[in-house]
JSON list of C-alpha atoms in Angstrom, two decimals:
[
{"chain": "M", "resi": 417, "resn": "MET", "atom": "CA", "xyz": [29.31, -53.66, -50.44]},
{"chain": "M", "resi": 418, "resn": "ALA", "atom": "CA", "xyz": [25.59, -53.02, -50.11]},
{"chain": "M", "resi": 419, "resn": "ARG", "atom": "CA", "xyz": [22.70, -52.37, -47.77]},
{"chain": "M", "resi": 420, "resn": "GLU", "atom": "CA", "xyz": [22.56, -54.46, -44.58]},
{"chain": "M", "resi": 421, "resn": "ILE", "atom": "CA", "xyz": [20.32, -54.47, -41.50]},
{"chain": "M", "resi": 422, "resn": "VAL", "atom": "CA", "xyz": [21.67, -54.95, -37.96]},
{"chain": "M", "resi": 423, "resn": "LEU", "atom": "CA", "xyz": [18.88, -56.44, -35.87]},
{"chain": "M", "resi": 424, "resn": "ASP", "atom": "CA", "xyz": [18.33, -57.28, -32.22]},
{"chain": "M", "resi": 425, "resn": "THR", "atom": "CA", "xyz": [15.32, -58.54, -30.27]},
{"chain": "M", "resi": 426, "resn": "GLU", "atom": "CA", "xyz": [14.20, -58.80, -26.67]},
{"chain": "M", "resi": 427, "resn": "THR", "atom": "CA", "xyz": [11.88, -61.62, -25.69]},
{"chain": "M", "resi": 428, "resn": "THR", "atom": "CA", "xyz": [10.00, -63.19, -22.79]},
{"chain": "M", "resi": 429, "resn": "GLY", "atom": "CA", "xyz": [12.40, -66.15, -22.75]},
{"chain": "M", "resi": 430, "resn": "PHE", "atom": "CA", "xyz": [14.62, -68.43, -24.79]},
{"chain": "M", "resi": 431, "resn": "ASP", "atom": "CA", "xyz": [12.39, -70.50, -27.05]},
{"chain": "M", "resi": 432, "resn": "PRO", "atom": "CA", "xyz": [9.22, -69.58, -28.97]},
{"chain": "M", "resi": 433, "resn": "LYS", "atom": "CA", "xyz": [8.31, -73.28, -29.14]},
{"chain": "M", "resi": 434, "resn": "THR", "atom": "CA", "xyz": [7.68, -73.24, -25.37]},
{"chain": "M", "resi": 435, "resn": "GLY", "atom": "CA", "xyz": [5.44, -70.17, -25.58]},
{"chain": "M", "resi": 436, "resn": "ASP", "atom": "CA", "xyz": [7.96, -67.35, -25.40]},
{"chain": "M", "resi": 437, "resn": "ARG", "atom": "CA", "xyz": [7.26, -64.30, -27.52]},
{"chain": "M", "resi": 438, "resn": "LEU", "atom": "CA", "xyz": [9.06, -61.28, -28.94]},
{"chain": "M", "resi": 439, "resn": "ILE", "atom": "CA", "xyz": [8.55, -58.01, -27.02]},
{"chain": "M", "resi": 440, "resn": "GLU", "atom": "CA", "xyz": [10.99, -55.60, -28.70]},
{"chain": "M", "resi": 441, "resn": "VAL", "atom": "CA", "xyz": [12.75, -55.32, -32.04]},
{"chain": "M", "resi": 442, "resn": "GLY", "atom": "CA", "xyz": [15.40, -52.79, -33.08]},
{"chain": "M", "resi": 443, "resn": "CYS", "atom": "CA", "xyz": [17.10, -52.38, -36.46]},
{"chain": "M", "resi": 444, "resn": "ILE", "atom": "CA", "xyz": [19.95, -50.21, -37.78]},
{"chain": "M", "resi": 445, "resn": "GLU", "atom": "CA", "xyz": [20.41, -49.67, -41.52]},
{"chain": "M", "resi": 446, "resn": "LEU", "atom": "CA", "xyz": [23.96, -49.90, -42.89]},
{"chain": "M", "resi": 447, "resn": "GLN", "atom": "CA", "xyz": [25.16, -48.90, -46.32]},
{"chain": "M", "resi": 448, "resn": "ASP", "atom": "CA", "xyz": [28.68, -49.99, -47.21]},
{"chain": "M", "resi": 449, "resn": "LEU", "atom": "CA", "xyz": [29.32, -50.80, -43.53]},
{"chain": "M", "resi": 450, "resn": "LEU", "atom": "CA", "xyz": [28.30, -47.33, -42.33]},
{"chain": "M", "resi": 451, "resn": "PRO", "atom": "CA", "xyz": [25.06, -46.45, -40.48]},
{"chain": "M", "resi": 452, "resn": "THR", "atom": "CA", "xyz": [22.77, -44.32, -42.63]},
{"chain": "M", "resi": 453, "resn": "GLY", "atom": "CA", "xyz": [20.84, -42.89, -39.67]},
{"chain": "M", "resi": 454, "resn": "ARG", "atom": "CA", "xyz": [17.69, -44.88, -40.51]},
{"chain": "M", "resi": 455, "resn": "THR", "atom": "CA", "xyz": [16.40, -47.08, -37.70]},
{"chain": "M", "resi": 456, "resn": "PHE", "atom": "CA", "xyz": [13.36, -49.19, -36.87]},
{"chain": "M", "resi": 457, "resn": "HIS", "atom": "CA", "xyz": [12.24, -49.71, -33.27]},
{"chain": "M", "resi": 458, "resn": "ARG", "atom": "CA", "xyz": [9.04, -51.12, -31.80]},
{"chain": "M", "resi": 459, "resn": "PHE", "atom": "CA", "xyz": [7.86, -52.55, -28.51]},
{"chain": "M", "resi": 460, "resn": "VAL", "atom": "CA", "xyz": [5.43, -55.44, -28.95]},
{"chain": "M", "resi": 461, "resn": "ASN", "atom": "CA", "xyz": [2.64, -56.74, -26.76]},
{"chain": "M", "resi": 462, "resn": "PRO", "atom": "CA", "xyz": [3.56, -60.44, -26.33]},
{"chain": "M", "resi": 463, "resn": "GLU", "atom": "CA", "xyz": [0.01, -61.43, -25.33]},
{"chain": "M", "resi": 464, "resn": "ARG", "atom": "CA", "xyz": [1.38, -63.14, -22.24]},
{"chain": "M", "resi": 465, "resn": "LEU", "atom": "CA", "xyz": [3.06, -62.20, -18.96]},
{"chain": "M", "resi": 466, "resn": "ILE", "atom": "CA", "xyz": [6.79, -61.47, -18.93]},
{"chain": "M", "resi": 467, "resn": "PRO", "atom": "CA", "xyz": [8.71, -63.67, -16.44]},
{"chain": "M", "resi": 468, "resn": "PRO", "atom": "CA", "xyz": [10.70, -61.90, -13.68]},
{"chain": "M", "resi": 469, "resn": "ASP", "atom": "CA", "xyz": [13.97, -63.42, -14.91]},
{"chain": "M", "resi": 470, "resn": "ALA", "atom": "CA", "xyz": [13.46, -61.81, -18.34]},
{"chain": "M", "resi": 471, "resn": "ILE", "atom": "CA", "xyz": [12.56, -58.45, -16.77]},
{"chain": "M", "resi": 472, "resn": "ARG", "atom": "CA", "xyz": [15.85, -58.49, -14.85]},
{"chain": "M", "resi": 473, "resn": "VAL", "atom": "CA", "xyz": [17.72, -58.77, -18.17]},
{"chain": "M", "resi": 474, "resn": "HIS", "atom": "CA", "xyz": [15.98, -56.11, -20.25]},
{"chain": "M", "resi": 475, "resn": "GLY", "atom": "CA", "xyz": [13.82, -54.17, -17.81]},
{"chain": "M", "resi": 476, "resn": "ILE", "atom": "CA", "xyz": [10.70, -54.45, -19.98]},
{"chain": "M", "resi": 477, "resn": "THR", "atom": "CA", "xyz": [7.65, -54.96, -17.79]},
{"chain": "M", "resi": 478, "resn": "ASP", "atom": "CA", "xyz": [4.07, -56.02, -18.53]},
{"chain": "M", "resi": 479, "resn": "GLU", "atom": "CA", "xyz": [2.99, -52.45, -17.84]},
{"chain": "M", "resi": 480, "resn": "LYS", "atom": "CA", "xyz": [5.42, -51.09, -20.43]},
{"chain": "M", "resi": 481, "resn": "VAL", "atom": "CA", "xyz": [4.05, -53.22, -23.28]},
{"chain": "M", "resi": 482, "resn": "LYS", "atom": "CA", "xyz": [0.40, -53.59, -22.35]},
{"chain": "M", "resi": 483, "resn": "ASP", "atom": "CA", "xyz": [-0.61, -50.85, -24.82]},
{"chain": "M", "resi": 484, "resn": "ALA", "atom": "CA", "xyz": [2.04, -51.72, -27.42]},
{"chain": "M", "resi": 485, "resn": "PRO", "atom": "CA", "xyz": [0.90, -53.11, -30.80]},
{"chain": "M", "resi": 486, "resn": "LYS", "atom": "CA", "xyz": [0.79, -56.85, -31.31]},
{"chain": "M", "resi": 487, "resn": "PHE", "atom": "CA", "xyz": [3.36, -58.28, -33.71]},
{"chain": "M", "resi": 488, "resn": "HIS", "atom": "CA", "xyz": [0.95, -58.72, -36.60]},
{"chain": "M", "resi": 489, "resn": "GLN", "atom": "CA", "xyz": [0.29, -54.97, -36.43]},
{"chain": "M", "resi": 490, "resn": "ILE", "atom": "CA", "xyz": [3.97, -54.11, -37.00]},
{"chain": "M", "resi": 491, "resn": "ALA", "atom": "CA", "xyz": [4.95, -57.01, -39.23]},
{"chain": "M", "resi": 492, "resn": "ASP", "atom": "CA", "xyz": [4.52, -55.21, -42.55]},
{"chain": "M", "resi": 493, "resn": "ASP", "atom": "CA", "xyz": [6.44, -52.14, -41.33]},
{"chain": "M", "resi": 494, "resn": "LEU", "atom": "CA", "xyz": [9.32, -54.38, -40.22]},
{"chain": "M", "resi": 495, "resn": "ILE", "atom": "CA", "xyz": [9.30, -56.30, -43.50]},
{"chain": "M", "resi": 496, "resn": "ASP", "atom": "CA", "xyz": [9.29, -53.04, -45.49]},
{"chain": "M", "resi": 497, "resn": "PHE", "atom": "CA", "xyz": [12.21, -51.65, -43.46]},
{"chain": "M", "resi": 498, "resn": "ILE", "atom": "CA", "xyz": [14.34, -54.78, -43.89]},
{"chain": "M", "resi": 499, "resn": "GLY", "atom": "CA", "xyz": [13.50, -55.23, -47.57]},
{"chain": "M", "resi": 500, "resn": "ASP", "atom": "CA", "xyz": [15.75, -57.80, -49.20]},
{"chain": "M", "resi": 501, "resn": "ALA", "atom": "CA", "xyz": [18.85, -56.83, -47.20]},
{"chain": "M", "resi": 502, "resn": "PRO", "atom": "CA", "xyz": [20.92, -59.38, -45.27]},
{"chain": "M", "resi": 503, "resn": "MET", "atom": "CA", "xyz": [20.25, -59.30, -41.50]},
{"chain": "M", "resi": 504, "resn": "ILE", "atom": "CA", "xyz": [23.09, -59.15, -38.99]},
{"chain": "M", "resi": 505, "resn": "ALA", "atom": "CA", "xyz": [22.61, -60.40, -35.44]},
{"chain": "M", "resi": 506, "resn": "HIS", "atom": "CA", "xyz": [24.71, -61.71, -32.57]},
{"chain": "M", "resi": 507, "resn": "ASN", "atom": "CA", "xyz": [23.87, -65.38, -32.09]},
{"chain": "M", "resi": 508, "resn": "ALA", "atom": "CA", "xyz": [21.63, -64.94, -35.10]},
{"chain": "M", "resi": 509, "resn": "ALA", "atom": "CA", "xyz": [19.78, -68.24, -34.67]},
{"chain": "M", "resi": 510, "resn": "PHE", "atom": "CA", "xyz": [18.11, -66.86, -31.54]},
{"chain": "M", "resi": 511, "resn": "ASP", "atom": "CA", "xyz": [16.74, -63.72, -33.21]},
{"chain": "M", "resi": 512, "resn": "ARG", "atom": "CA", "xyz": [15.86, -65.59, -36.41]},
{"chain": "M", "resi": 513, "resn": "ASN", "atom": "CA", "xyz": [13.85, -68.19, -34.50]},
{"chain": "M", "resi": 514, "resn": "PHE", "atom": "CA", "xyz": [11.71, -65.52, -32.86]},
{"chain": "M", "resi": 515, "resn": "ILE", "atom": "CA", "xyz": [11.30, -63.37, -35.99]},
{"chain": "M", "resi": 516, "resn": "ASP", "atom": "CA", "xyz": [10.36, -66.35, -38.15]},
{"chain": "M", "resi": 517, "resn": "TYR", "atom": "CA", "xyz": [8.02, -67.70, -35.46]},
{"chain": "M", "resi": 518, "resn": "GLU", "atom": "CA", "xyz": [6.18, -64.38, -35.32]},
{"chain": "M", "resi": 519, "resn": "TYR", "atom": "CA", "xyz": [6.06, -64.21, -39.12]},
{"chain": "M", "resi": 520, "resn": "ARG", "atom": "CA", "xyz": [4.48, -67.66, -39.26]},
{"chain": "M", "resi": 521, "resn": "LEU", "atom": "CA", "xyz": [1.86, -66.72, -36.67]},
{"chain": "M", "resi": 522, "resn": "CYS", "atom": "CA", "xyz": [0.67, -63.80, -38.77]},
{"chain": "M", "resi": 523, "resn": "GLY", "atom": "CA", "xyz": [0.96, -65.51, -42.14]},
{"chain": "M", "resi": 524, "resn": "ARG", "atom": "CA", "xyz": [4.11, -63.79, -43.43]},
{"chain": "M", "resi": 525, "resn": "ALA", "atom": "CA", "xyz": [6.98, -65.49, -45.23]},
{"chain": "M", "resi": 526, "resn": "ILE", "atom": "CA", "xyz": [9.87, -66.47, -42.97]},
{"chain": "M", "resi": 527, "resn": "THR", "atom": "CA", "xyz": [13.33, -65.02, -43.49]},
{"chain": "M", "resi": 528, "resn": "GLY", "atom": "CA", "xyz": [15.32, -68.27, -43.70]},
{"chain": "M", "resi": 529, "resn": "GLU", "atom": "CA", "xyz": [18.84, -68.91, -42.42]},
{"chain": "M", "resi": 530, "resn": "ALA", "atom": "CA", "xyz": [20.64, -67.90, -45.64]},
{"chain": "M", "resi": 531, "resn": "ARG", "atom": "CA", "xyz": [19.78, -64.22, -45.17]},
{"chain": "M", "resi": 532, "resn": "TRP", "atom": "CA", "xyz": [21.40, -63.94, -41.74]},
{"chain": "M", "resi": 533, "resn": "ILE", "atom": "CA", "xyz": [24.98, -63.01, -40.83]},
{"chain": "M", "resi": 534, "resn": "ASP", "atom": "CA", "xyz": [25.99, -64.19, -37.36]},
{"chain": "M", "resi": 535, "resn": "THR", "atom": "CA", "xyz": [28.52, -61.89, -35.68]},
{"chain": "M", "resi": 536, "resn": "LEU", "atom": "CA", "xyz": [29.06, -64.48, -32.95]},
{"chain": "M", "resi": 537, "resn": "LYS", "atom": "CA", "xyz": [30.38, -66.92, -35.56]},
{"chain": "M", "resi": 538, "resn": "LEU", "atom": "CA", "xyz": [32.50, -64.18, -37.12]},
{"chain": "M", "resi": 539, "resn": "ALA", "atom": "CA", "xyz": [33.97, -63.38, -33.70]},
{"chain": "M", "resi": 540, "resn": "GLN", "atom": "CA", "xyz": [34.58, -67.05, -32.84]},
{"chain": "M", "resi": 541, "resn": "SER", "atom": "CA", "xyz": [36.45, -67.49, -36.11]},
{"chain": "M", "resi": 542, "resn": "ARG", "atom": "CA", "xyz": [38.59, -64.40, -35.45]},
{"chain": "M", "resi": 543, "resn": "PHE", "atom": "CA", "xyz": [39.07, -64.91, -31.69]},
{"chain": "M", "resi": 544, "resn": "PRO", "atom": "CA", "xyz": [38.87, -68.68, -31.09]},
{"chain": "M", "resi": 545, "resn": "GLY", "atom": "CA", "xyz": [38.72, -69.69, -27.45]},
{"chain": "M", "resi": 546, "resn": "MET", "atom": "CA", "xyz": [38.10, -66.13, -26.23]},
{"chain": "M", "resi": 547, "resn": "PRO", "atom": "CA", "xyz": [34.93, -64.59, -24.72]},
{"chain": "M", "resi": 548, "resn": "ASN", "atom": "CA", "xyz": [32.83, -63.38, -27.65]},
{"chain": "M", "resi": 549, "resn": "SER", "atom": "CA", "xyz": [29.65, -62.05, -26.08]},
{"chain": "M", "resi": 550, "resn": "LEU", "atom": "CA", "xyz": [28.52, -58.63, -27.30]},
{"chain": "M", "resi": 551, "resn": "ASP", "atom": "CA", "xyz": [29.81, -57.08, -24.05]},
{"chain": "M", "resi": 552, "resn": "ALA", "atom": "CA", "xyz": [33.19, -58.79, -24.44]},
{"chain": "M", "resi": 553, "resn": "LEU", "atom": "CA", "xyz": [33.53, -57.65, -28.05]},
{"chain": "M", "resi": 554, "resn": "CYS", "atom": "CA", "xyz": [32.59, -54.07, -27.17]},
{"chain": "M", "resi": 555, "resn": "LYS", "atom": "CA", "xyz": [35.32, -54.03, -24.53]},
{"chain": "M", "resi": 556, "resn": "ARG", "atom": "CA", "xyz": [37.82, -55.62, -26.93]},
{"chain": "M", "resi": 557, "resn": "PHE", "atom": "CA", "xyz": [37.09, -53.06, -29.64]},
{"chain": "M", "resi": 558, "resn": "LYS", "atom": "CA", "xyz": [36.75, -50.16, -27.16]},
{"chain": "M", "resi": 559, "resn": "VAL", "atom": "CA", "xyz": [33.10, -49.57, -28.05]},
{"chain": "M", "resi": 560, "resn": "SER", "atom": "CA", "xyz": [31.51, -47.52, -25.25]},
{"chain": "M", "resi": 561, "resn": "LEU", "atom": "CA", "xyz": [28.96, -49.34, -23.09]},
{"chain": "M", "resi": 562, "resn": "VAL", "atom": "CA", "xyz": [28.04, -46.25, -21.09]},
{"chain": "M", "resi": 563, "resn": "GLU", "atom": "CA", "xyz": [24.41, -46.19, -22.27]},
{"chain": "M", "resi": 564, "resn": "ARG", "atom": "CA", "xyz": [23.86, -49.91, -21.75]},
{"chain": "M", "resi": 565, "resn": "THR", "atom": "CA", "xyz": [22.61, -50.39, -18.20]},
{"chain": "M", "resi": 566, "resn": "LEU", "atom": "CA", "xyz": [20.15, -53.05, -19.39]},
{"chain": "M", "resi": 567, "resn": "HIS", "atom": "CA", "xyz": [19.68, -54.97, -22.60]},
{"chain": "M", "resi": 568, "resn": "GLY", "atom": "CA", "xyz": [17.60, -53.13, -25.16]},
{"chain": "M", "resi": 569, "resn": "ALA", "atom": "CA", "xyz": [16.96, -54.01, -28.80]},
{"chain": "M", "resi": 570, "resn": "LEU", "atom": "CA", "xyz": [17.88, -50.67, -30.36]},
{"chain": "M", "resi": 571, "resn": "ILE", "atom": "CA", "xyz": [20.80, -49.99, -28.01]},
{"chain": "M", "resi": 572, "resn": "ASP", "atom": "CA", "xyz": [22.21, -53.47, -28.65]},
{"chain": "M", "resi": 573, "resn": "ALA", "atom": "CA", "xyz": [21.71, -53.06, -32.40]},
{"chain": "M", "resi": 574, "resn": "ARG", "atom": "CA", "xyz": [23.72, -49.81, -32.28]},
{"chain": "M", "resi": 575, "resn": "LEU", "atom": "CA", "xyz": [26.52, -51.51, -30.35]},
{"chain": "M", "resi": 576, "resn": "LEU", "atom": "CA", "xyz": [26.45, -54.49, -32.68]},
{"chain": "M", "resi": 577, "resn": "ALA", "atom": "CA", "xyz": [26.70, -52.21, -35.72]},
{"chain": "M", "resi": 578, "resn": "GLU", "atom": "CA", "xyz": [30.00, -50.87, -34.32]},
{"chain": "M", "resi": 579, "resn": "VAL", "atom": "CA", "xyz": [31.25, -54.36, -33.48]},
{"chain": "M", "resi": 580, "resn": "TYR", "atom": "CA", "xyz": [30.31, -55.64, -36.94]},
{"chain": "M", "resi": 581, "resn": "LEU", "atom": "CA", "xyz": [32.25, -52.79, -38.52]},
{"chain": "M", "resi": 582, "resn": "GLU", "atom": "CA", "xyz": [35.30, -53.79, -36.47]},
{"chain": "M", "resi": 583, "resn": "LEU", "atom": "CA", "xyz": [34.90, -57.46, -37.37]},
{"chain": "M", "resi": 584, "resn": "ARG", "atom": "CA", "xyz": [34.85, -56.47, -41.03]},
{"chain": "M", "resi": 585, "resn": "GLY", "atom": "CA", "xyz": [37.95, -54.31, -40.60]},
{"chain": "M", "resi": 586, "resn": "GLY", "atom": "CA", "xyz": [35.99, -51.15, -41.27]},
{"chain": "M", "resi": 587, "resn": "LYS", "atom": "CA", "xyz": [38.21, -48.82, -39.24]},
{"chain": "M", "resi": 588, "resn": "GLU", "atom": "CA", "xyz": [41.28, -49.66, -41.26]},
{"chain": "M", "resi": 589, "resn": "ARG", "atom": "CA", "xyz": [42.29, -47.16, -43.90]},
{"chain": "M", "resi": 590, "resn": "VAL", "atom": "CA", "xyz": [40.46, -48.03, -47.09]},
{"chain": "M", "resi": 591, "resn": "LEU", "atom": "CA", "xyz": [41.61, -47.69, -50.66]},
{"chain": "M", "resi": 592, "resn": "ASP", "atom": "CA", "xyz": [39.75, -44.95, -52.46]},
{"chain": "M", "resi": 593, "resn": "LEU", "atom": "CA", "xyz": [40.28, -44.92, -56.22]},
{"chain": "M", "resi": 594, "resn": "SER", "atom": "CA", "xyz": [38.40, -41.65, -56.67]},
{"chain": "M", "resi": 595, "resn": "SER", "atom": "CA", "xyz": [40.09, -38.28, -56.87]},
{"chain": "M", "resi": 596, "resn": "GLY", "atom": "CA", "xyz": [38.92, -37.37, -53.37]},
{"chain": "M", "resi": 597, "resn": "PRO", "atom": "CA", "xyz": [40.84, -37.89, -50.12]},
{"chain": "M", "resi": 598, "resn": "VAL", "atom": "CA", "xyz": [41.26, -41.28, -48.54]},
{"chain": "M", "resi": 599, "resn": "GLY", "atom": "CA", "xyz": [38.82, -41.91, -45.70]},
{"chain": "M", "resi": 600, "resn": "ARG", "atom": "CA", "xyz": [39.16, -43.80, -42.44]},
{"chain": "M", "resi": 601, "resn": "ARG", "atom": "CA", "xyz": [35.90, -45.52, -41.71]},
{"chain": "M", "resi": 602, "resn": "SER", "atom": "CA", "xyz": [34.37, -45.52, -38.27]},
{"chain": "M", "resi": 603, "resn": "ALA", "atom": "CA", "xyz": [31.01, -46.56, -36.90]},
{"chain": "M", "resi": 604, "resn": "GLY", "atom": "CA", "xyz": [29.26, -43.36, -37.91]},
{"chain": "M", "resi": 605, "resn": "GLU", "atom": "CA", "xyz": [31.55, -41.20, -39.96]},
{"chain": "M", "resi": 606, "resn": "VAL", "atom": "CA", "xyz": [34.34, -41.03, -42.49]},
{"chain": "M", "resi": 607, "resn": "ALA", "atom": "CA", "xyz": [37.28, -39.12, -41.08]},
{"chain": "M", "resi": 608, "resn": "GLN", "atom": "CA", "xyz": [39.39, -37.20, -43.57]},
{"chain": "M", "resi": 609, "resn": "VAL", "atom": "CA", "xyz": [43.11, -37.80, -43.67]},
{"chain": "M", "resi": 610, "resn": "ALA", "atom": "CA", "xyz": [45.85, -35.79, -45.30]},
{"chain": "M", "resi": 611, "resn": "VAL", "atom": "CA", "xyz": [46.29, -35.96, -49.05]},
{"chain": "M", "resi": 612, "resn": "TYR", "atom": "CA", "xyz": [49.81, -35.52, -50.37]},
{"chain": "M", "resi": 613, "resn": "GLY", "atom": "CA", "xyz": [50.98, -34.47, -53.81]},
{"chain": "M", "resi": 614, "resn": "ALA", "atom": "CA", "xyz": [53.07, -36.63, -56.10]},
{"chain": "M", "resi": 615, "resn": "ARG", "atom": "CA", "xyz": [56.65, -37.22, -54.93]},
{"chain": "M", "resi": 616, "resn": "PRO", "atom": "CA", "xyz": [59.38, -35.97, -57.28]},
{"chain": "M", "resi": 617, "resn": "ARG", "atom": "CA", "xyz": [61.31, -38.61, -59.20]},
{"chain": "M", "resi": 618, "resn": "PRO", "atom": "CA", "xyz": [64.17, -38.92, -58.54]},
{"chain": "M", "resi": 619, "resn": "LEU", "atom": "CA", "xyz": [64.14, -37.57, -55.00]},
{"chain": "M", "resi": 620, "resn": "ALA", "atom": "CA", "xyz": [66.56, -34.71, -54.40]},
{"chain": "M", "resi": 621, "resn": "PRO", "atom": "CA", "xyz": [69.71, -35.71, -52.43]},
{"chain": "M", "resi": 622, "resn": "ARG", "atom": "CA", "xyz": [69.58, -34.79, -48.74]},
{"chain": "M", "resi": 623, "resn": "SER", "atom": "CA", "xyz": [73.34, -35.09, -48.06]},
{"chain": "M", "resi": 624, "resn": "THR", "atom": "CA", "xyz": [75.70, -32.10, -48.38]},
{"chain": "M", "resi": 625, "resn": "GLU", "atom": "CA", "xyz": [78.75, -32.04, -50.66]},
{"chain": "M", "resi": 626, "resn": "ALA", "atom": "CA", "xyz": [80.99, -32.36, -47.58]},
{"chain": "M", "resi": 627, "resn": "GLU", "atom": "CA", "xyz": [79.10, -35.44, -46.40]},
{"chain": "M", "resi": 628, "resn": "GLN", "atom": "CA", "xyz": [79.32, -37.03, -49.84]},
{"chain": "M", "resi": 629, "resn": "ALA", "atom": "CA", "xyz": [83.08, -36.37, -49.98]},
{"chain": "M", "resi": 630, "resn": "ALA", "atom": "CA", "xyz": [83.55, -37.87, -46.51]},
{"chain": "M", "resi": 631, "resn": "HIS", "atom": "CA", "xyz": [81.62, -40.95, -47.60]},
{"chain": "M", "resi": 632, "resn": "ILE", "atom": "CA", "xyz": [83.82, -41.42, -50.67]},
{"chain": "M", "resi": 633, "resn": "ALA", "atom": "CA", "xyz": [86.94, -41.04, -48.52]},
{"chain": "M", "resi": 634, "resn": "PHE", "atom": "CA", "xyz": [85.63, -43.61, -46.06]},
{"chain": "M", "resi": 635, "resn": "LEU", "atom": "CA", "xyz": [84.98, -46.15, -48.82]},
{"chain": "M", "resi": 636, "resn": "ALA", "atom": "CA", "xyz": [88.40, -45.57, -50.32]},
{"chain": "M", "resi": 637, "resn": "GLU", "atom": "CA", "xyz": [90.06, -46.18, -46.98]},
{"chain": "M", "resi": 638, "resn": "VAL", "atom": "CA", "xyz": [88.03, -49.26, -46.02]},
{"chain": "M", "resi": 639, "resn": "LEU", "atom": "CA", "xyz": [87.68, -51.03, -49.36]},
{"chain": "M", "resi": 640, "resn": "LYS", "atom": "CA", "xyz": [90.95, -49.95, -51.01]},
{"chain": "M", "resi": 641, "resn": "ASP", "atom": "CA", "xyz": [89.35, -50.20, -54.45]},
{"chain": "M", "resi": 642, "resn": "ARG", "atom": "CA", "xyz": [86.66, -48.66, -56.64]},
{"chain": "M", "resi": 643, "resn": "SER", "atom": "CA", "xyz": [83.65, -50.36, -55.11]},
{"chain": "M", "resi": 644, "resn": "LEU", "atom": "CA", "xyz": [80.16, -50.14, -56.53]},
{"chain": "M", "resi": 645, "resn": "TRP", "atom": "CA", "xyz": [79.18, -47.71, -53.80]},
{"chain": "M", "resi": 646, "resn": "GLU", "atom": "CA", "xyz": [82.24, -45.55, -54.35]},
{"chain": "M", "resi": 647, "resn": "ALA", "atom": "CA", "xyz": [81.52, -45.30, -58.05]},
{"chain": "M", "resi": 648, "resn": "TYR", "atom": "CA", "xyz": [77.90, -44.45, -57.28]},
{"chain": "M", "resi": 649, "resn": "GLY", "atom": "CA", "xyz": [79.01, -41.70, -54.88]},
{"chain": "M", "resi": 650, "resn": "ILE", "atom": "CA", "xyz": [81.39, -40.20, -57.46]},
{"chain": "M", "resi": 651, "resn": "LYS", "atom": "CA", "xyz": [78.63, -40.28, -60.09]},
{"chain": "M", "resi": 652, "resn": "ALA", "atom": "CA", "xyz": [76.28, -38.49, -57.71]},
{"chain": "M", "resi": 653, "resn": "GLN", "atom": "CA", "xyz": [78.86, -35.80, -57.11]},
{"chain": "M", "resi": 654, "resn": "GLU", "atom": "CA", "xyz": [79.42, -35.38, -60.86]},
{"chain": "M", "resi": 655, "resn": "GLU", "atom": "CA", "xyz": [75.67, -35.04, -61.50]},
{"chain": "M", "resi": 656, "resn": "ALA", "atom": "CA", "xyz": [75.31, -32.48, -58.72]},
{"chain": "M", "resi": 657, "resn": "ALA", "atom": "CA", "xyz": [78.20, -30.37, -60.05]}
]
């Protein structure tokens, strides 16, 4: 595994080609499926009014972003944070369209579809025919939504990081070939589990001599001959003597 960036945006609408603009971007850095603690978050002045329908979704008003930097002022910081890492987004085409549109406007190279991982497509492949919105996946994977009263880029990126981990099977026990203990991965930590010593070979018998004798007597009565199991029981008694 390697470094990945979970990314989410909030916008003034659905399509940059009709004049909509990006107003918030949030990123979470992952290393080997685990958050590193590094984040990137900026509000952006969209240089246009935010429609009431969009405000009802994310709660970001014109007043809140009027003094925020314009996208070209944060573009290099965002590019530096992402680096060459793959970008993970839910319905990635939406976020990619806005990011690449803003990059074009300020003369930066676009990201291109190949660099994006779409968790919506991952979820649709794993849960065909089921609701696969971010909210639905959080509920399915028991990811807490307590802090999400409205959409927000950084909050949604944090939730998506946990969902992505679940979609990749990250909470299953992983094989650790090092000498340390085996870890169970979660969204923000590696929980330690018990480490056991080598088992003795062969394992010591758990039955008593009386139980072994009763077993031999039972076989003799039922099978009326020296069965394989009877011979094995007699051999075990001889070895224990």
